[in-house]
PDB file of C-alpha atoms in Angstrom:
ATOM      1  CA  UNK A   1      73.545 235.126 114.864  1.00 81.00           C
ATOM      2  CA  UNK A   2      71.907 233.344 117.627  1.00 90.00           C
ATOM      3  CA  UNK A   3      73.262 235.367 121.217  1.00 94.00           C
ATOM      4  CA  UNK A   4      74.805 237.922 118.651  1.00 95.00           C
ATOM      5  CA  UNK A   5      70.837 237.918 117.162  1.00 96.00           C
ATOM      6  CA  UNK A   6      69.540 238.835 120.412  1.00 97.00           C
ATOM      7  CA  UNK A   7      72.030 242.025 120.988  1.00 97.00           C
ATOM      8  CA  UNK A   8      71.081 243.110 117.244  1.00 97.00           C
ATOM      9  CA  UNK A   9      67.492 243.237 118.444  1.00 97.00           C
ATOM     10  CA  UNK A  10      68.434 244.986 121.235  1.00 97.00           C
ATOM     11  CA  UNK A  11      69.814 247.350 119.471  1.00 97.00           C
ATOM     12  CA  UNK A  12      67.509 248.039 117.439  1.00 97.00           C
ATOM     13  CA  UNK A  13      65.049 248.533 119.905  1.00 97.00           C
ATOM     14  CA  UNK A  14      66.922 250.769 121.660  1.00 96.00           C
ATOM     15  CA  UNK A  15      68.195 252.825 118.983  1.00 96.00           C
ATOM     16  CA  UNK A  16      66.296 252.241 115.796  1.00 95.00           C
ATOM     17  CA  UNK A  17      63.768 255.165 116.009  1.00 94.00           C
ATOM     18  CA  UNK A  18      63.883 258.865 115.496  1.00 93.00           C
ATOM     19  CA  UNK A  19      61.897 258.668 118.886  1.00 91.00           C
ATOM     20  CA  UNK A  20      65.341 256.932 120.489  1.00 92.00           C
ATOM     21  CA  UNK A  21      67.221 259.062 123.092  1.00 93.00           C
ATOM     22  CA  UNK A  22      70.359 257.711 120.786  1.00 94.00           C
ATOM     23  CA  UNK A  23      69.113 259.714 117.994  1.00 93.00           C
ATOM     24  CA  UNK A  24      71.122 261.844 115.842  1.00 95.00           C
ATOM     25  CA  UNK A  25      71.427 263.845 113.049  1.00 92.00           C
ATOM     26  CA  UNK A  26      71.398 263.207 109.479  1.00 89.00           C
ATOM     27  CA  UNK A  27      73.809 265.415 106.925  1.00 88.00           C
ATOM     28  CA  UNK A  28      70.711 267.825 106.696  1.00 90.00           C
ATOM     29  CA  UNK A  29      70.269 268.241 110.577  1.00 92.00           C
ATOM     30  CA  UNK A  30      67.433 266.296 110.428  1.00 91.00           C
ATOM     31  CA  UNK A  31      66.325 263.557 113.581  1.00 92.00           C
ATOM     32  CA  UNK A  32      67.831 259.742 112.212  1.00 92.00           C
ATOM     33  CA  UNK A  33      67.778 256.944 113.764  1.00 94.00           C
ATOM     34  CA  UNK A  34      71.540 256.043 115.435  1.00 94.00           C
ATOM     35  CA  UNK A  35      70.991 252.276 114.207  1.00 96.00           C
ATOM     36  CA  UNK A  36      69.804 252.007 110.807  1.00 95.00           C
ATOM     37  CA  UNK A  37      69.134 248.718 109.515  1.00 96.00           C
ATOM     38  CA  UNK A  38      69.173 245.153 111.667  1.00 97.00           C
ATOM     39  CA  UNK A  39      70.174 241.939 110.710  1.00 97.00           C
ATOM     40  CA  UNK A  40      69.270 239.186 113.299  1.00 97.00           C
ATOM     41  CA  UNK A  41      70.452 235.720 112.531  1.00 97.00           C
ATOM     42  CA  UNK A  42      69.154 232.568 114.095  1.00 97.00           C
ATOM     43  CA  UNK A  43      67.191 233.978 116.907  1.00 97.00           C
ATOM     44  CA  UNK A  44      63.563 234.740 117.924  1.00 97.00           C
ATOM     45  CA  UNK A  45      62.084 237.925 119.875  1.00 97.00           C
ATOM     46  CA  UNK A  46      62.516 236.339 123.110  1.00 97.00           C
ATOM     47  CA  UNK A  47      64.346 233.024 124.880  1.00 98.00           C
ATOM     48  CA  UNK A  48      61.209 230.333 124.863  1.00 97.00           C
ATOM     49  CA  UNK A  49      60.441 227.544 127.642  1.00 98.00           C
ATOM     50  CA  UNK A  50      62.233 225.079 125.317  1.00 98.00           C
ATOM     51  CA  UNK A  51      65.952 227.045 125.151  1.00 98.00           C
ATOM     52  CA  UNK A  52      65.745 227.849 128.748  1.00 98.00           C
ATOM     53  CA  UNK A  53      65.160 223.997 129.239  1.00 98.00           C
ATOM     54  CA  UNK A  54      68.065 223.329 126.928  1.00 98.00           C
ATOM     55  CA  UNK A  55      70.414 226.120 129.021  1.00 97.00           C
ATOM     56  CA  UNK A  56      69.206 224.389 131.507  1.00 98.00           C
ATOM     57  CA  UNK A  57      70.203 220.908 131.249  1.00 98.00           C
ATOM     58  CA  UNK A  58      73.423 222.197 130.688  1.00 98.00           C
ATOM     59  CA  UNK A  59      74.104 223.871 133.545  1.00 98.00           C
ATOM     60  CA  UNK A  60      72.556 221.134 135.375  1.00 98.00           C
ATOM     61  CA  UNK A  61      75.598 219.067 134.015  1.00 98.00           C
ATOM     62  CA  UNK A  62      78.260 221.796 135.364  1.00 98.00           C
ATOM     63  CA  UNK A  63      76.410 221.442 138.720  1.00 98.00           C
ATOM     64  CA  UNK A  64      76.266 218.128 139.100  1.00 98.00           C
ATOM     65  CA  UNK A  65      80.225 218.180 138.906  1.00 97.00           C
ATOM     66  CA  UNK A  66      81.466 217.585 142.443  1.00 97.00           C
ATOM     67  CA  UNK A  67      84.251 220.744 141.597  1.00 97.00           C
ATOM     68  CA  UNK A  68      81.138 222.778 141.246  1.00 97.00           C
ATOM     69  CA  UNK A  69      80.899 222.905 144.952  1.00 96.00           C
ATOM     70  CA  UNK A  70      77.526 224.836 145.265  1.00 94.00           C
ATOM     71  CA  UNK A  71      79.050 227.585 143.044  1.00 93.00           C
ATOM     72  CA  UNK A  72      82.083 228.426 144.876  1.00 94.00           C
ATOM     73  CA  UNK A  73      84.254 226.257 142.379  1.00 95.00           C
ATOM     74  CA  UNK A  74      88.496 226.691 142.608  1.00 95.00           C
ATOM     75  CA  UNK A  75      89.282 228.180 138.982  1.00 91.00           C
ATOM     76  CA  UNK A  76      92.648 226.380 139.758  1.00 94.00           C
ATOM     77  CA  UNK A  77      90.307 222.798 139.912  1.00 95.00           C
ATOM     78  CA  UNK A  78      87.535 223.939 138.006  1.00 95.00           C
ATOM     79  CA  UNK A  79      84.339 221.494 136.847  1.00 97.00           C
ATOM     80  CA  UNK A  80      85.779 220.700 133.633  1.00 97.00           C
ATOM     81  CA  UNK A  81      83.566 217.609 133.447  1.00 97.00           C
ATOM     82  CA  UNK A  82      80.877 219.091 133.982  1.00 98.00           C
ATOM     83  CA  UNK A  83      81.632 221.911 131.410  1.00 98.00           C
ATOM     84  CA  UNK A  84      82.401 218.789 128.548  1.00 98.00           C
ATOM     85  CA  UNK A  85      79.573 217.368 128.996  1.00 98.00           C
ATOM     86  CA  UNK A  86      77.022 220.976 128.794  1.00 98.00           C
ATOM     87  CA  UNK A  87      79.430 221.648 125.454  1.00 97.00           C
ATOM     88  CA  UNK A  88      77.958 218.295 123.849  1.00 98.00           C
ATOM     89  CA  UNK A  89      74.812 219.083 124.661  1.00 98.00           C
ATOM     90  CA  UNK A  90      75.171 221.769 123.240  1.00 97.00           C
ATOM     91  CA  UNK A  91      76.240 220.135 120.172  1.00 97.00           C
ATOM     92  CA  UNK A  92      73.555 218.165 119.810  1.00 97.00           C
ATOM     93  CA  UNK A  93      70.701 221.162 119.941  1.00 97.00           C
ATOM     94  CA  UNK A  94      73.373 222.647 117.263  1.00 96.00           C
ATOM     95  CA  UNK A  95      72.142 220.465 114.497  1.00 96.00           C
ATOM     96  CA  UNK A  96      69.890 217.781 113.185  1.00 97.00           C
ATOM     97  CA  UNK A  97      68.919 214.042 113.460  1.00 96.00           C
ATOM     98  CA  UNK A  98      69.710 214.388 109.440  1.00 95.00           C
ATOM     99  CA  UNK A  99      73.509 216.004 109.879  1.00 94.00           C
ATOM    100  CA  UNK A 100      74.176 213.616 112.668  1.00 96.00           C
ATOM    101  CA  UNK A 101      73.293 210.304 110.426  1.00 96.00           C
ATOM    102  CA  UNK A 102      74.303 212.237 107.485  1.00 95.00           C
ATOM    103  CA  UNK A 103      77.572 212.804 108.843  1.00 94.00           C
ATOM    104  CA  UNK A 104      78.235 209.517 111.567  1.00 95.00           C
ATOM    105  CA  UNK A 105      75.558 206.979 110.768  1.00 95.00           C
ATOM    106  CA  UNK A 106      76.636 203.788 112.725  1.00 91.00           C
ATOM    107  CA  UNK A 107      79.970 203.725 112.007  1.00 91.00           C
ATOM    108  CA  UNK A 108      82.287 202.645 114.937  1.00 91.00           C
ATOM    109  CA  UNK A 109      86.195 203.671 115.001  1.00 90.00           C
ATOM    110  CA  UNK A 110      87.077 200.195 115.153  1.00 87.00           C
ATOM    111  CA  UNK A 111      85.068 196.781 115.613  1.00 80.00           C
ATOM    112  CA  UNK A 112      84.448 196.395 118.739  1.00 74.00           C
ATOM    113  CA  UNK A 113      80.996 195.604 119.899  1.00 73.00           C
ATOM    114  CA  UNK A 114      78.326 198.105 118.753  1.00 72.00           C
ATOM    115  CA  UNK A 115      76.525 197.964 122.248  1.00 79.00           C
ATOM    116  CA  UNK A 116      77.780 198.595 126.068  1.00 79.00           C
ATOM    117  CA  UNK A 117      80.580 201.860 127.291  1.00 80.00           C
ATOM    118  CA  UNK A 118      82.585 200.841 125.112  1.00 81.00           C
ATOM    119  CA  UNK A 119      81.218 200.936 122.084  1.00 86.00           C
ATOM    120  CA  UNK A 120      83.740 203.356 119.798  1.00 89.00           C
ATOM    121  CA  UNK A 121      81.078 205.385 117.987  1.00 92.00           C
ATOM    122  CA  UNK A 122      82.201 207.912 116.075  1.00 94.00           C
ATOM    123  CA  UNK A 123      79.293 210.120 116.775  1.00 96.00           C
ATOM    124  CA  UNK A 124      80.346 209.603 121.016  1.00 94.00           C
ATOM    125  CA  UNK A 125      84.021 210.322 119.941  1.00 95.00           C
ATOM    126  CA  UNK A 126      83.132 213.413 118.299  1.00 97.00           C
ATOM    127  CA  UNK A 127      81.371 214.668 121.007  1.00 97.00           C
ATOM    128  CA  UNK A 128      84.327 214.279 123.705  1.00 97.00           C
ATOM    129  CA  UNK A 129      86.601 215.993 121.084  1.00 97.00           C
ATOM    130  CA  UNK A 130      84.183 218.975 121.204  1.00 97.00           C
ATOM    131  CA  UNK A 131      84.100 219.018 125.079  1.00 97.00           C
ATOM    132  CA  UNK A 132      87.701 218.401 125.281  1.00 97.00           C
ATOM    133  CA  UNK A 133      88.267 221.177 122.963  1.00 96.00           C
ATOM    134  CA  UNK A 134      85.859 223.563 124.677  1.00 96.00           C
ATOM    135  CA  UNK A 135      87.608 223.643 127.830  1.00 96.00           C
ATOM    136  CA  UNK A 136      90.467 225.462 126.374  1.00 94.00           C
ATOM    137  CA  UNK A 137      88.573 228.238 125.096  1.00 92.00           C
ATOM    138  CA  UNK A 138      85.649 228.489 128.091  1.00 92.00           C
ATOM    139  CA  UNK A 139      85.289 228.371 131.939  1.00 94.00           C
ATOM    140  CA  UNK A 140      82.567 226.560 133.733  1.00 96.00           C
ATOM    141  CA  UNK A 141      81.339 230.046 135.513  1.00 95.00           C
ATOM    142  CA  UNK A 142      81.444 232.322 132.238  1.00 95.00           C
ATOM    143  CA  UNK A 143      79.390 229.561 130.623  1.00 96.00           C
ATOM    144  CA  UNK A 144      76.384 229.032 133.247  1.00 97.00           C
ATOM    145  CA  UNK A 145      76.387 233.108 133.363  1.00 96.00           C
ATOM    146  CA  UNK A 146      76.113 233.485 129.744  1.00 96.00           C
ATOM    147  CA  UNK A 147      73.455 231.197 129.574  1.00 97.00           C
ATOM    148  CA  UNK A 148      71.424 232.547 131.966  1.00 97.00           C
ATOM    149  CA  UNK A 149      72.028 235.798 130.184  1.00 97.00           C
ATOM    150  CA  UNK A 150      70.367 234.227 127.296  1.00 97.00           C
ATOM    151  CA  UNK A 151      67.643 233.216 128.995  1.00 98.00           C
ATOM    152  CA  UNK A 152      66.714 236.595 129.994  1.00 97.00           C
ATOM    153  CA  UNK A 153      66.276 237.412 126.563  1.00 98.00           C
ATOM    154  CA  UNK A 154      62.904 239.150 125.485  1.00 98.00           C
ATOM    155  CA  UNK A 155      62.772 242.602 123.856  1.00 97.00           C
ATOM    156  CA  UNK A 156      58.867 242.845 125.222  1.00 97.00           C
ATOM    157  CA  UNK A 157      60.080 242.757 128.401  1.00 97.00           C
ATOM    158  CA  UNK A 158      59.054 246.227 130.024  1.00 96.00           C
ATOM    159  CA  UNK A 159      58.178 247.773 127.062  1.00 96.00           C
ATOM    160  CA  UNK A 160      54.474 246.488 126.637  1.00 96.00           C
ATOM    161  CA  UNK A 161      55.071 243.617 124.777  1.00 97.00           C
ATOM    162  CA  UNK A 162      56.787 242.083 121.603  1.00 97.00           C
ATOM    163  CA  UNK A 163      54.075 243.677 119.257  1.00 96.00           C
ATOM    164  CA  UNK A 164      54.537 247.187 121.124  1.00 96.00           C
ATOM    165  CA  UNK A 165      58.325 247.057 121.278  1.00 96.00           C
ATOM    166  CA  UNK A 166      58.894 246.805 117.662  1.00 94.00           C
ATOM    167  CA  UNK A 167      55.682 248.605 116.060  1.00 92.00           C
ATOM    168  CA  UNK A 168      57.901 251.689 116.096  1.00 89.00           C
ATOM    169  CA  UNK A 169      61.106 250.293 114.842  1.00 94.00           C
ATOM    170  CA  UNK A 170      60.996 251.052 111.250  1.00 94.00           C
ATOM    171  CA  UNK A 171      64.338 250.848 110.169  1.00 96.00           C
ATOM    172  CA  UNK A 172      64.938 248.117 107.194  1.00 97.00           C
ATOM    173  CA  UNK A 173      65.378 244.305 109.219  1.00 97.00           C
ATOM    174  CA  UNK A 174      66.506 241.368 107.594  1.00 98.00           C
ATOM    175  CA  UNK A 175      65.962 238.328 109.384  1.00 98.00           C
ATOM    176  CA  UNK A 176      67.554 235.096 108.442  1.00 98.00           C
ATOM    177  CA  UNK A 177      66.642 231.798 109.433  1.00 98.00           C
ATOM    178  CA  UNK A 178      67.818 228.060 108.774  1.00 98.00           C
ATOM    179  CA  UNK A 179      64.772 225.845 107.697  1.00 97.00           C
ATOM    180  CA  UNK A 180      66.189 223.048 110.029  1.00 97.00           C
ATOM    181  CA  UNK A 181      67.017 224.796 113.221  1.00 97.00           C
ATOM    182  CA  UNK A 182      65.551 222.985 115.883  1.00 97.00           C
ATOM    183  CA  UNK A 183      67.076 225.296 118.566  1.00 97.00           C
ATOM    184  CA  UNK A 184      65.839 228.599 117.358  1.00 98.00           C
ATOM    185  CA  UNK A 185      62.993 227.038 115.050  1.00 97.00           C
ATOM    186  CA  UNK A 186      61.889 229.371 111.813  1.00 98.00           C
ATOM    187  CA  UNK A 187      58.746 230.084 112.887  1.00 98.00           C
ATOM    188  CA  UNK A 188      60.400 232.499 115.351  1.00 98.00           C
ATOM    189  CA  UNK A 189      62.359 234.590 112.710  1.00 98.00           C
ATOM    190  CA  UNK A 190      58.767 234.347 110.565  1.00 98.00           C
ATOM    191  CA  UNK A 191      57.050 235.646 113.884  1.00 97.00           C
ATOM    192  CA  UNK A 192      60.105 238.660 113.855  1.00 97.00           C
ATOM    193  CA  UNK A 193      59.380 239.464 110.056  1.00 97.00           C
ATOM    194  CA  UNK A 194      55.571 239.775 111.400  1.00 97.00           C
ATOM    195  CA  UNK A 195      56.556 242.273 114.397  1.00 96.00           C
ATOM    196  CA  UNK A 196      59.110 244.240 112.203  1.00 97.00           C
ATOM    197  CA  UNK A 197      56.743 246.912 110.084  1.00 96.00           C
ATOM    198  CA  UNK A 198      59.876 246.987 107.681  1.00 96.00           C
ATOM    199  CA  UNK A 199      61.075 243.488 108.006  1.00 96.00           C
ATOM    200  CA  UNK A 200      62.173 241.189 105.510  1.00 97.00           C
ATOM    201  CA  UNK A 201      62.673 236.986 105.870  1.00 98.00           C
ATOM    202  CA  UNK A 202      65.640 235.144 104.194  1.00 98.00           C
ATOM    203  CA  UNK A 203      65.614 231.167 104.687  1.00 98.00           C
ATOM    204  CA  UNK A 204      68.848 229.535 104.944  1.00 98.00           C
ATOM    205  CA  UNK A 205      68.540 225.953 103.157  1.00 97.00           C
ATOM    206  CA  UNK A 206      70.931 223.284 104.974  1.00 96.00           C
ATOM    207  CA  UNK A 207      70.971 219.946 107.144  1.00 95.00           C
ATOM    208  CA  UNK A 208      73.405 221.615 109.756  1.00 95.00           C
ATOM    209  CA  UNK A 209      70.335 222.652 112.142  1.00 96.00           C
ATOM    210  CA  UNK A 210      71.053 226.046 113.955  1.00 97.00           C
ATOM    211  CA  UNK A 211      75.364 225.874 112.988  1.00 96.00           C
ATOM    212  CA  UNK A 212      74.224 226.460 109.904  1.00 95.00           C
ATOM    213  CA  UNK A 213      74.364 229.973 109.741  1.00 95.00           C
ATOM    214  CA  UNK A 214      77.940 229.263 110.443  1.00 95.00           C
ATOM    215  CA  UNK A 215      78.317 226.180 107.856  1.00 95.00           C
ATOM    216  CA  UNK A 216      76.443 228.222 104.570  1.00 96.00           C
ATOM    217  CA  UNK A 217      78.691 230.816 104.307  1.00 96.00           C
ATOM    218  CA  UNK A 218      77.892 231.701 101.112  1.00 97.00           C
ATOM    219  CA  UNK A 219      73.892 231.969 101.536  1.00 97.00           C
ATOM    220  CA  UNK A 220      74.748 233.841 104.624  1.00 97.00           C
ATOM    221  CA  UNK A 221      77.127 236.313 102.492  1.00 97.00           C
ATOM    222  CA  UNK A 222      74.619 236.514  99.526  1.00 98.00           C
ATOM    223  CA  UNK A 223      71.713 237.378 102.065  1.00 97.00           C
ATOM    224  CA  UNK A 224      73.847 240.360 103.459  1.00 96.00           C
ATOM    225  CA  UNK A 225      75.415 241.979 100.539  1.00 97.00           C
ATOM    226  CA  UNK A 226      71.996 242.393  98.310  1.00 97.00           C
ATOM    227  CA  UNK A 227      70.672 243.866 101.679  1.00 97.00           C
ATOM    228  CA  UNK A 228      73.641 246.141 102.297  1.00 95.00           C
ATOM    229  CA  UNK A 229      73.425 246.988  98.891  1.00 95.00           C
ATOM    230  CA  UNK A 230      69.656 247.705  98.739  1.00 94.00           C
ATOM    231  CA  UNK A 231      69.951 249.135 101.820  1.00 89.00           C
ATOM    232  CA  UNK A 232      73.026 251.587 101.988  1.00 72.00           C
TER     233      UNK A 232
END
């Protein structure tokens, strides 16, 4: 899903047709395709104006971190500021105005005032968990390069197109998408079934916004076996 998506598509492209210099052989000697079915999850055919604005922001946030120092930061002083605060961004694009009242609402961790810095809102204090927690697991540079590899993302580039690049590719594609995703919207998994001339559309039903192809584990799981199993 989502940045895994995008290599799935990739590899498809690159190795889903008899055509492919990664072809091989089948059990009868016969041309096959080296990549025989595709599942991308919670991803479109290319990295739109609105994601790259989203990467964006983000990185704009590790920048504006003094320890940034015009990209020359110390890794033993690193911008971890600036990192938290691109992680809950992040978080937010991650789900929905639904799953963020669903799940917070108003409520306050004690009762202090709801209004001024410091207001104790339980949505703000989950957010500086998650960019607290981030830190351990990330580095400012690896982050602002793997979003800008995302942003390169689109399988048309160089290869005449979106329509072009995957009229040939007609190994069996699932493509799954959440029907609240505001970060990779459905439309663009409905535009993939569309390009795919052996594609197939599964709609993940949840309030969880793009995490929830993380979150509905079992829709997810239900989705992949019956095509596995149609499919072996």
């Amino acid at each position: 899903g989502s940045f895994g998506g995008m290599q799935a598509l990739e590899y498809a492209v690159q190795a889903g047709s008899i055509k492919s210099p990664f072809a091989v052989d089948d059990a009868d000697g016969r041309a096959a395709p080296l990549v025989r079915s595709v599942m991308p999850i919670a991803c479109g055919a290319k990295h739109t104006a609105w994601q790259i604005a989203i990467s964006e922001v983000q990185r704009q946030a590790i920048y504006a971190d003094p320890k940034w120092n015009d990209g020359k930061p110390s890794m033993d002083d690193p911008p971890l500021a600036g990192l938290s605060v691109a992680r809950q961004i992040g978080m937010v694009s991650y789900r929905t105005p639904q799953g963020y009242d669903s799940k917070f609402g108003r409520k306050m961790r004690d009762d202090t005032a709801p209004y001024g810095a410091k207001a104790t809102w339980q949505v703000k204090s989950y957010l500086e968990y998650q960019g607290f927690k981030f830190l351990s697991r990330f580095d400012p540079i690896t982050y602002v390069k793997l979003t800008e590899q995302m942003d390169t993302h689109d399988i048309g580039r160089g290869r005449g197109g979106l329509k072009c690049a995957l009229s040939s590719i007609h190994i069996p594609a699932m493509v799954l998408g959440i029907d609240s995703d505001v970060l990779y919207p459905l439309y663009e998994q409905e535009e993939l079934v569309e390009l795919f001339p052996n594609g197939e559309l599964n709609v993940i039903k949840s309030d969880a916004g793009h995490d929830g192809f993380l979150l509905e584990q079992d829709q997810v799981a239900a989705y992949i076996v019956d095509f596995l199993n149609a499919h072996d």
